XYZ file of C-alpha atoms in Angstrom:
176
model
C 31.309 18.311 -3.230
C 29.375 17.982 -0.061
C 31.185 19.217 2.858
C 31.379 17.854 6.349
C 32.746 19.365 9.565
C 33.992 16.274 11.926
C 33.232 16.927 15.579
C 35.562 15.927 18.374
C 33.344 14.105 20.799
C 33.748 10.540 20.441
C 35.118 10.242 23.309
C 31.796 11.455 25.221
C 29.496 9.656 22.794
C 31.449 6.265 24.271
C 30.662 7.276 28.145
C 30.002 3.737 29.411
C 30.331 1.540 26.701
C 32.077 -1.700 27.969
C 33.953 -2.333 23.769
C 37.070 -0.219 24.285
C 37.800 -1.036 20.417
C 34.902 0.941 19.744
C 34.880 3.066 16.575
C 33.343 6.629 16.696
C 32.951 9.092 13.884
C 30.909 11.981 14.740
C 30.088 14.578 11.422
C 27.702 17.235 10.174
C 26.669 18.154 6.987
C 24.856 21.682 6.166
C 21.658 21.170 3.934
C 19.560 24.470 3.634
C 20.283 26.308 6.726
C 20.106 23.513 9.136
C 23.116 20.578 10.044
C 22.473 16.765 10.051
C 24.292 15.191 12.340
C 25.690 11.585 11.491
C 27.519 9.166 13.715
C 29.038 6.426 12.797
C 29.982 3.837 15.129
C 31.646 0.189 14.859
C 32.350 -1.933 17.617
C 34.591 -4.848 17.964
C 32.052 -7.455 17.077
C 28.613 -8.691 16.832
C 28.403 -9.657 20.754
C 29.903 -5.881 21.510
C 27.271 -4.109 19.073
C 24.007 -6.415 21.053
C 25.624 -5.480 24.681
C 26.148 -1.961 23.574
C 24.193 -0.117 21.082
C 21.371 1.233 23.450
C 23.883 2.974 25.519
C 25.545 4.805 22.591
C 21.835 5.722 21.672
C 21.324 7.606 24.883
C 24.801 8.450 25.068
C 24.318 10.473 21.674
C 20.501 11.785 22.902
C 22.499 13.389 25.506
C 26.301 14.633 24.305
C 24.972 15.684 20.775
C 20.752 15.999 20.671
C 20.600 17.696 23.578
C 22.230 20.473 22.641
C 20.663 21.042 19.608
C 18.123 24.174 19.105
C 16.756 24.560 16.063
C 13.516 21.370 15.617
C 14.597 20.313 12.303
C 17.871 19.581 13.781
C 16.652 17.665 16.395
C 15.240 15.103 14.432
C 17.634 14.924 12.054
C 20.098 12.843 13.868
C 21.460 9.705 12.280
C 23.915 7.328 13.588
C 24.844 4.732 10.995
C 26.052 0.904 12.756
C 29.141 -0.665 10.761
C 28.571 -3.704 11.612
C 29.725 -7.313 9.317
C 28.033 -10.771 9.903
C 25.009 -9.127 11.672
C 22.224 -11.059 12.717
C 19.063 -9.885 11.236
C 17.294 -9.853 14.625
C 19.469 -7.288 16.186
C 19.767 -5.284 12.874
C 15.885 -5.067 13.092
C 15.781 -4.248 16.736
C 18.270 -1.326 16.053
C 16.856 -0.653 13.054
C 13.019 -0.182 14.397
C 14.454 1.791 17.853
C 12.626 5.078 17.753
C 14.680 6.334 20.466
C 16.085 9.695 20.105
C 17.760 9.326 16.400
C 17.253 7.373 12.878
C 19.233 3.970 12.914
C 20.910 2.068 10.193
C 22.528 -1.130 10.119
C 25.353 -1.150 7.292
C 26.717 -4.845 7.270
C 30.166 -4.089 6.517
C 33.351 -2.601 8.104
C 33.762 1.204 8.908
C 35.970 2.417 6.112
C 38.869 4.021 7.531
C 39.219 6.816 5.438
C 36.694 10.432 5.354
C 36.086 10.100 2.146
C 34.469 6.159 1.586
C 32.836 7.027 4.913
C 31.100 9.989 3.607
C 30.694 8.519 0.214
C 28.659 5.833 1.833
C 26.660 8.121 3.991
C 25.541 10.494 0.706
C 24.583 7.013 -1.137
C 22.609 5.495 1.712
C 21.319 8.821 3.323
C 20.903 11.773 1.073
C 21.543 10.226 -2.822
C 18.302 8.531 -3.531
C 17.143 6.870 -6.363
C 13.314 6.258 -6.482
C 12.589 4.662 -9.504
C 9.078 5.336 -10.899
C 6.614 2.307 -10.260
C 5.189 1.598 -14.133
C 2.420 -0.891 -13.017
C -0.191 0.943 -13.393
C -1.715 2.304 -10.964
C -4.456 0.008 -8.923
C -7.704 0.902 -7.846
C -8.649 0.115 -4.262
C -12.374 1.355 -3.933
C -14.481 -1.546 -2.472
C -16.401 -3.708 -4.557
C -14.862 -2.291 -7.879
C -11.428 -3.373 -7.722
C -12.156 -5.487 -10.932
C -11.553 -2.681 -13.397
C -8.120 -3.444 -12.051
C -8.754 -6.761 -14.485
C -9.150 -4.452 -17.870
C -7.176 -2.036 -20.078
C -7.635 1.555 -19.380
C -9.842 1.735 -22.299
C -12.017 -0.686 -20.941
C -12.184 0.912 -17.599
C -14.846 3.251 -18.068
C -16.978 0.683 -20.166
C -16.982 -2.312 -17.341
C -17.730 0.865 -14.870
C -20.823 2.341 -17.035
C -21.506 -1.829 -16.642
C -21.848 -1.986 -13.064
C -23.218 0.989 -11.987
C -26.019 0.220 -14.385
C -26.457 -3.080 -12.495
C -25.901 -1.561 -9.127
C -29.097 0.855 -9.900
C -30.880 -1.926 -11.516
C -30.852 -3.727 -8.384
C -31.600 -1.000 -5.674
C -34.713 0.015 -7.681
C -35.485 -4.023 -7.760
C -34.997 -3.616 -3.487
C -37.358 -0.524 -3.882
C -39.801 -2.014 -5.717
C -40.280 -5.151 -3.495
């Protein structure tokens, strides 16, 4: 089981935020020598999360990035929005923020216990699931992106094909 150490700063990390039912969560997890920090943060509602996100942003950039030494740590800094009935405008805005720390937009409610909190962070953070692509693979070369029409056998015969005709008509150009 992954462990996580929970930090006591929340109340920093809300330093001017106008939703005093604000939610705060601020942990660390150890991965190879280095600690990711994650904070997770819900406020009241929609309206609270547009009028407030880009201070807890900064507000993080300076109680927690800050202080951070080591590079790797730096720019692994995560806070994770808990946020149901979201507008897909704002969650892109958040979403596509490079400011100071990665952004996600989970449309749901903070869980209230450690344990579905961190469960969610290891499934949408650190647990993933790349499935291989089985298309084959397309070619993208200019001008021969027709062998993407035949079999693999046939690649290499429609290719023979049209270089022959490619040479066939530069020495034609030559010739004239």
């Amino acid at each position: 089981m992954i462990e996580y150490t929970y930090i006591n700063d929340a109340e920093e990390i809300k330093d001017n935020i106008s939703d005093n039912k604000c939610k705060i969560v601020h942990m660390k997890r150890k991965s190879n020598g280095y600690f990711i920090n994650v904070i997770c943060c819900q406020f009241f509602d929609e309206e609270q999360l547009k009028n407030n996100w880009e201070e807890l942003v900064t507000n993080v950039a300076d109680v927690v990035q800050k202080n951070l030494v080591k590079r790797i740590e730096i720019f692994n800094v995560y806070i994770i929005f808990f946020q149901s009935e979201i507008n897909g405008v704002i969650e892109d805005s958040i979403e596509q923020n490079k400011y100071s720390s990665r952004k996600l937009v989970i449309n749901k409610r903070m869980p209230e216990s450690n344990e579905e909190l961190e469960r969610i962070i290891n499934q949408k953070l650190f647990e993933l699931n790349i499935e291989k692509d089985d298309m084959g693979q397309k070619l993208v070369i200019k001008n021969i992106d027709f062998l993407n029409d035949f079999a693999r056998e046939e690649q290499e015969t429609a290719l023979e094909k049209y270089i022959s005709q490619q040479v066939k008509e530069k020495m034609n150009e030559e010739n004239q």
